[in-house]
Tab-separated table of C-alpha atoms in Angstrom:
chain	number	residue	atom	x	y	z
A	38	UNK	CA	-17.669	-1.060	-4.157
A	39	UNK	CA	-17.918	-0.989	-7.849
A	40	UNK	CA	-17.780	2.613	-8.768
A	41	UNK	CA	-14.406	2.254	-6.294
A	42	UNK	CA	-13.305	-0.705	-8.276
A	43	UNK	CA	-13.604	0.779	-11.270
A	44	UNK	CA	-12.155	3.710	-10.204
A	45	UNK	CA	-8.825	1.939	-9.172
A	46	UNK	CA	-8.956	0.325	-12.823
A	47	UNK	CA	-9.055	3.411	-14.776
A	48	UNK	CA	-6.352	4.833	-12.875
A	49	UNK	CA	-4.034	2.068	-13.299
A	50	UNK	CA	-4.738	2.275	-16.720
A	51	UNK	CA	-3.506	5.435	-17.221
A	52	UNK	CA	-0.919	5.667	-19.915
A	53	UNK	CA	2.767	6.165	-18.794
A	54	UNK	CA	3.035	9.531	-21.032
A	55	UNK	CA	-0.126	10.923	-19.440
A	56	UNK	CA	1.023	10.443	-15.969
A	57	UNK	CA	4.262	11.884	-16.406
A	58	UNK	CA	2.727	14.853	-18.343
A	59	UNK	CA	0.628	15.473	-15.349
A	60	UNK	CA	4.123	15.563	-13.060
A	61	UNK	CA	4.777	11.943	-11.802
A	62	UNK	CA	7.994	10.836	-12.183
A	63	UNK	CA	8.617	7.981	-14.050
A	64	UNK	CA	9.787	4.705	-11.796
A	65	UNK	CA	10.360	1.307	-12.135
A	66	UNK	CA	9.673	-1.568	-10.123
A	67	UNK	CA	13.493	-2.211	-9.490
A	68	UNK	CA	13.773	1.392	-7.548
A	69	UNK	CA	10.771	0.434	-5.791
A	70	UNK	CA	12.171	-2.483	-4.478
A	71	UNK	CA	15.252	-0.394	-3.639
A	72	UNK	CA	13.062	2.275	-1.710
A	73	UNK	CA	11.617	-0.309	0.699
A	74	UNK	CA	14.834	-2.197	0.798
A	75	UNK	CA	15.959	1.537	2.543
A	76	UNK	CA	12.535	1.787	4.809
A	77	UNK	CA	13.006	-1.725	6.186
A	78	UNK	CA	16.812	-1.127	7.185
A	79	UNK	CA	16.396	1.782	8.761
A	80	UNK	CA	13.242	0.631	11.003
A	81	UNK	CA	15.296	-2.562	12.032
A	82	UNK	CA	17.291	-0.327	14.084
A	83	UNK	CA	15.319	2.425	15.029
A	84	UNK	CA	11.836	1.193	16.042
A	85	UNK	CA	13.072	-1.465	16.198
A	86	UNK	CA	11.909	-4.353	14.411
A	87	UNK	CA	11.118	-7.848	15.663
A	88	UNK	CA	13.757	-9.977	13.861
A	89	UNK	CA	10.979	-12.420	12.753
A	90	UNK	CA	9.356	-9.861	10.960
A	91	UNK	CA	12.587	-8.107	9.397
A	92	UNK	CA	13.351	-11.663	7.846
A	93	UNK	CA	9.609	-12.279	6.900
A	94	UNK	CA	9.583	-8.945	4.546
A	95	UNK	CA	13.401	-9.363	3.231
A	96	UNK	CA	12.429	-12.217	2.004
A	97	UNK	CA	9.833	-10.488	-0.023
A	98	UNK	CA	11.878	-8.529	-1.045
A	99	UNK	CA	14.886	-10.752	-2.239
A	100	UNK	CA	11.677	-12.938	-3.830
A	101	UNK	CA	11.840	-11.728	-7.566
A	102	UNK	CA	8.129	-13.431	-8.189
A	103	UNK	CA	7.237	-10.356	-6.320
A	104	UNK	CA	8.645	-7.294	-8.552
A	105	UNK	CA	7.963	-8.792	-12.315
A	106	UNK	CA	4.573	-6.769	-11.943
A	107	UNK	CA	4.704	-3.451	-14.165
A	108	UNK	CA	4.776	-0.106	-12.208
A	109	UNK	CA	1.514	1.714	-12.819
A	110	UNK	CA	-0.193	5.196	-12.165
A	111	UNK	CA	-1.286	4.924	-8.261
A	112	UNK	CA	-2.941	6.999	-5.854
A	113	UNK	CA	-0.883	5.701	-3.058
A	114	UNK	CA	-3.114	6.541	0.135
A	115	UNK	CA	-6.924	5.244	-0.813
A	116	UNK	CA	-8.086	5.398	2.561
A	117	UNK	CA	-11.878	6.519	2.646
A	118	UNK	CA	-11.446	9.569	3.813
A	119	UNK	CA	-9.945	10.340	0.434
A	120	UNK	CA	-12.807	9.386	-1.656
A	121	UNK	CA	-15.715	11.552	-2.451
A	122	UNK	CA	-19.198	9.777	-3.094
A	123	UNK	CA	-22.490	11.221	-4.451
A	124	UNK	CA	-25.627	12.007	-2.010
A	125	UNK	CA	-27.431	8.831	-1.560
A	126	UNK	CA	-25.177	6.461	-3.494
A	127	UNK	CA	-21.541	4.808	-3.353
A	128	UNK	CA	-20.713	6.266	-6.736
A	129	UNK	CA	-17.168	7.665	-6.588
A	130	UNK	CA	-17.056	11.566	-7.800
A	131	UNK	CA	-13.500	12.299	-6.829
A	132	UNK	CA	-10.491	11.358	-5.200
A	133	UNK	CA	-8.416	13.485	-2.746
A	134	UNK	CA	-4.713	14.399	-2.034
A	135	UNK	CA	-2.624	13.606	-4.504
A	136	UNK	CA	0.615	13.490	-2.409
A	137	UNK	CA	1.744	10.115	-2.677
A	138	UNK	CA	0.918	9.263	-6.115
A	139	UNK	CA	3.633	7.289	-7.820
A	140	UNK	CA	4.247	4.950	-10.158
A	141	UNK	CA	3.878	1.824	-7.959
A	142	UNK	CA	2.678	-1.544	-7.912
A	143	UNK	CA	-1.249	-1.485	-7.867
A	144	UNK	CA	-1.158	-3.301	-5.176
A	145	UNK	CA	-0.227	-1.107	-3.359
A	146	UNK	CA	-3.934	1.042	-3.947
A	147	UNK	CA	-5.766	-1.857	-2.226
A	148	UNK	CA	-3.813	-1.857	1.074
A	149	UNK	CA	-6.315	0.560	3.147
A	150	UNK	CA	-9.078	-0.919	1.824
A	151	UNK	CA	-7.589	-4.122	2.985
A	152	UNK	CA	-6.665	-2.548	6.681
A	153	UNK	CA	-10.133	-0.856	6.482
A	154	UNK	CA	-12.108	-4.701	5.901
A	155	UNK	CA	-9.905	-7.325	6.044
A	156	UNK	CA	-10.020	-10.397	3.710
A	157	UNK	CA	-13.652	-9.924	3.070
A	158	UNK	CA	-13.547	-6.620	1.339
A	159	UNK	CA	-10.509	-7.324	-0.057
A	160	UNK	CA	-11.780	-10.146	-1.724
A	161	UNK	CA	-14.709	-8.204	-2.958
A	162	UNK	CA	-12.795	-5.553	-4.221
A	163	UNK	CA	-10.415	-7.422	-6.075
A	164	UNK	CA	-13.169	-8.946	-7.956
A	165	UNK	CA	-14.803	-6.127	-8.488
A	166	UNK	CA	-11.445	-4.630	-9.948
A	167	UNK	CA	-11.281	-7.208	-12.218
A	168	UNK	CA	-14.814	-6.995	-13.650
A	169	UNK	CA	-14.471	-3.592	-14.153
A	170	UNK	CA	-11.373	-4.015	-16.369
A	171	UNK	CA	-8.818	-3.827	-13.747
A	172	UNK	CA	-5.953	-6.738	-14.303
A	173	UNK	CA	-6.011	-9.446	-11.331
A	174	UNK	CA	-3.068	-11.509	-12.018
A	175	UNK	CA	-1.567	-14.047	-10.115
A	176	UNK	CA	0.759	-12.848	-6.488
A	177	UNK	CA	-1.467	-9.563	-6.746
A	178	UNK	CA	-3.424	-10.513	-3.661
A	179	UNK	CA	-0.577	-11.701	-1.858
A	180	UNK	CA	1.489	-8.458	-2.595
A	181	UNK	CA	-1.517	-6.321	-1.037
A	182	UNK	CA	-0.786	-8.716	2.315
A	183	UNK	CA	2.506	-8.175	2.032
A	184	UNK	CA	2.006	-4.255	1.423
A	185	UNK	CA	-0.171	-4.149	4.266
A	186	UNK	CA	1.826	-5.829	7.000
A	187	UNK	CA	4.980	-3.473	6.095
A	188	UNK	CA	2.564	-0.597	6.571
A	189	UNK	CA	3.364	-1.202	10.521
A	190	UNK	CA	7.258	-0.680	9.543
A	191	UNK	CA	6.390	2.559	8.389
A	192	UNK	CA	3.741	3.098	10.835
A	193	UNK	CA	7.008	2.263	13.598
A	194	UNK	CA	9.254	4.597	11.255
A	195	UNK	CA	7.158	7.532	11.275
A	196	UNK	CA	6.392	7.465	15.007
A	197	UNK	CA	10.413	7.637	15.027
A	198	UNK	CA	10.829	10.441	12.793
A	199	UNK	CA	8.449	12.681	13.891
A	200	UNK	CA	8.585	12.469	17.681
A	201	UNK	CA	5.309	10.299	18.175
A	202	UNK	CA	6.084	7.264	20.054
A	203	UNK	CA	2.453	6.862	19.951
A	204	UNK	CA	2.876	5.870	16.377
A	205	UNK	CA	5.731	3.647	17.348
A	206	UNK	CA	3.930	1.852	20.325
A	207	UNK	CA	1.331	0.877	18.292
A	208	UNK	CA	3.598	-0.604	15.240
A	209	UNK	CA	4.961	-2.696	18.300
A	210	UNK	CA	1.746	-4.112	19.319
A	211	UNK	CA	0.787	-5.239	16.071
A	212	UNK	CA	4.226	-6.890	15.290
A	213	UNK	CA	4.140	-8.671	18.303
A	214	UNK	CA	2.255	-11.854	16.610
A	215	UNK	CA	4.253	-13.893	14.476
A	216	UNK	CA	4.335	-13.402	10.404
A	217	UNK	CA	2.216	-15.603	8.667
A	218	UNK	CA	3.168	-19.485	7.634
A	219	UNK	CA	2.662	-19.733	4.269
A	220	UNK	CA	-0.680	-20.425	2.747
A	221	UNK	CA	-1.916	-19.077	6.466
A	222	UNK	CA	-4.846	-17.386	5.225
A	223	UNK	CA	-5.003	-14.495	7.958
A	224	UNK	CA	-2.108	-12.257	8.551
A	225	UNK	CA	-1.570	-12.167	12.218
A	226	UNK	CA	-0.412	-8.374	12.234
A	227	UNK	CA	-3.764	-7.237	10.461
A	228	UNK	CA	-6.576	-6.683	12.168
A	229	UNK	CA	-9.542	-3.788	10.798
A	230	UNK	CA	-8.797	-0.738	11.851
A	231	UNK	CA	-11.657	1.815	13.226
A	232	UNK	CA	-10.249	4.898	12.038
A	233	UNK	CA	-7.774	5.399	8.955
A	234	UNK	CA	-4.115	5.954	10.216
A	235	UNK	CA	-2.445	9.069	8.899
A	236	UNK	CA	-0.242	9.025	5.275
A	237	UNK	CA	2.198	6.465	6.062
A	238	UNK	CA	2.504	5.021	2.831
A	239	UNK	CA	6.081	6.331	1.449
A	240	UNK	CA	7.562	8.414	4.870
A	241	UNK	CA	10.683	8.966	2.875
A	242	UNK	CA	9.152	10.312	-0.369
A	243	UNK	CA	9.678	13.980	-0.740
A	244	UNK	CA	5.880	15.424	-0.924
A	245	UNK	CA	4.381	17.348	-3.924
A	246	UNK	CA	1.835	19.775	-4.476
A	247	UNK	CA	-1.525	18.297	-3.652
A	248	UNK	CA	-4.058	17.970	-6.709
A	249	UNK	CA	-7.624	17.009	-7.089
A	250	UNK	CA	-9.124	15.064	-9.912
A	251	UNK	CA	-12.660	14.344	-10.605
A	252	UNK	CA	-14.423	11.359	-12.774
């Protein structure tokens, strides 16, 4: 849990320059927000989306609190079957499959960690994060909540796209709860998942070359 943590810290701390040297383009929060905005309209229709839920996460969206954060350096898929560890130890050595990184909203590299645990290992990782230099500000745990309940939009989405109503069937089954009052401190469409789902994170973001990088 810490090597992870720190992990995730030194990445988002990688300078803009760096990142875009190494073949990320450059993004801001605003196109983000404008990316999403595109994800959610299109699964309204085609999955489609409980209405509950579509108003739940346009509301996030239209919520500037939730965008003031600075786009930083992310992996974008940190599922653990992307993480290499040492023999005997939890020490990260590497990180696989580069395809989705993007400058993003960190929060956004705690969501399968999240699915993976729940609010326990969140919890833990975020403090973790923070003690190993990683900036926890305020509406960063929320956002991961957030991030990880519209995973099921593009969970629903990519079932659509690619001819798996599988994919789709299941996005229906865990919309089928309500969204979350607020302050509700477990998200009803979130429950730990057994096995990491496939890259879902960005199904509209053209793919790149995959890379490798070691610590």
């Amino acid at each position: 849990m810490t090597s992870l943590a720190a992990t995730l810290a030194a990445l988002h701390r990688v300078p803009v320059e760096e990142a875009v040297d190494a073949g990320v383009p450059p993004r801001e929060p605003v196109l983000v927000r404008e990316d999403l905005a595109r994800t959610l309209t299109e699964a309204r229709t085609t999955v489609p989306l409980p209405e509950r839920w579509y108003a739940h996460w346009r509301a996030w969206l239209d919520d500037d609190r939730h965008w003031a954060h600075q786009a930083r350096l992310t992996h974008g898929d940190m599922h653990p079957g992307h993480t290499l560890v040492g023999p005997g130890s939890d020490a990260v050595t590497g990180i696989l499959d580069w395809t989705n990184a993007a400058f993003d909203d960190p929060a956004a590299d705690f969501v399968d960690q999240y699915l993976a645990g729940g609010h326990p290992l969140l919890d833990r990782l975020l403090s973790a994060y923070r003690r190993g230099g990683g900036t926890v500000r305020p509406g960063l745990r929320e956002r991961v909540l957030l991030r990880a309940s519209f995973r099921w939009a593009h969970v629903g989405l990519l079932g659509v796209r690619t001819g798996r109503p599988a994919f789709t069937a299941v996005a229906r089954d865990r919309l089928a709860a309500p969204p979350p009052a607020p302050d509700t401190p477990q998200d009803p469409a979130i429950r730990p998942l057994r096995t990491p789902l496939p890259s879902l994170t960005a199904p509209s973001r053209p793919a790149r070359s995959r890379r490798r990088t070691k610590r």
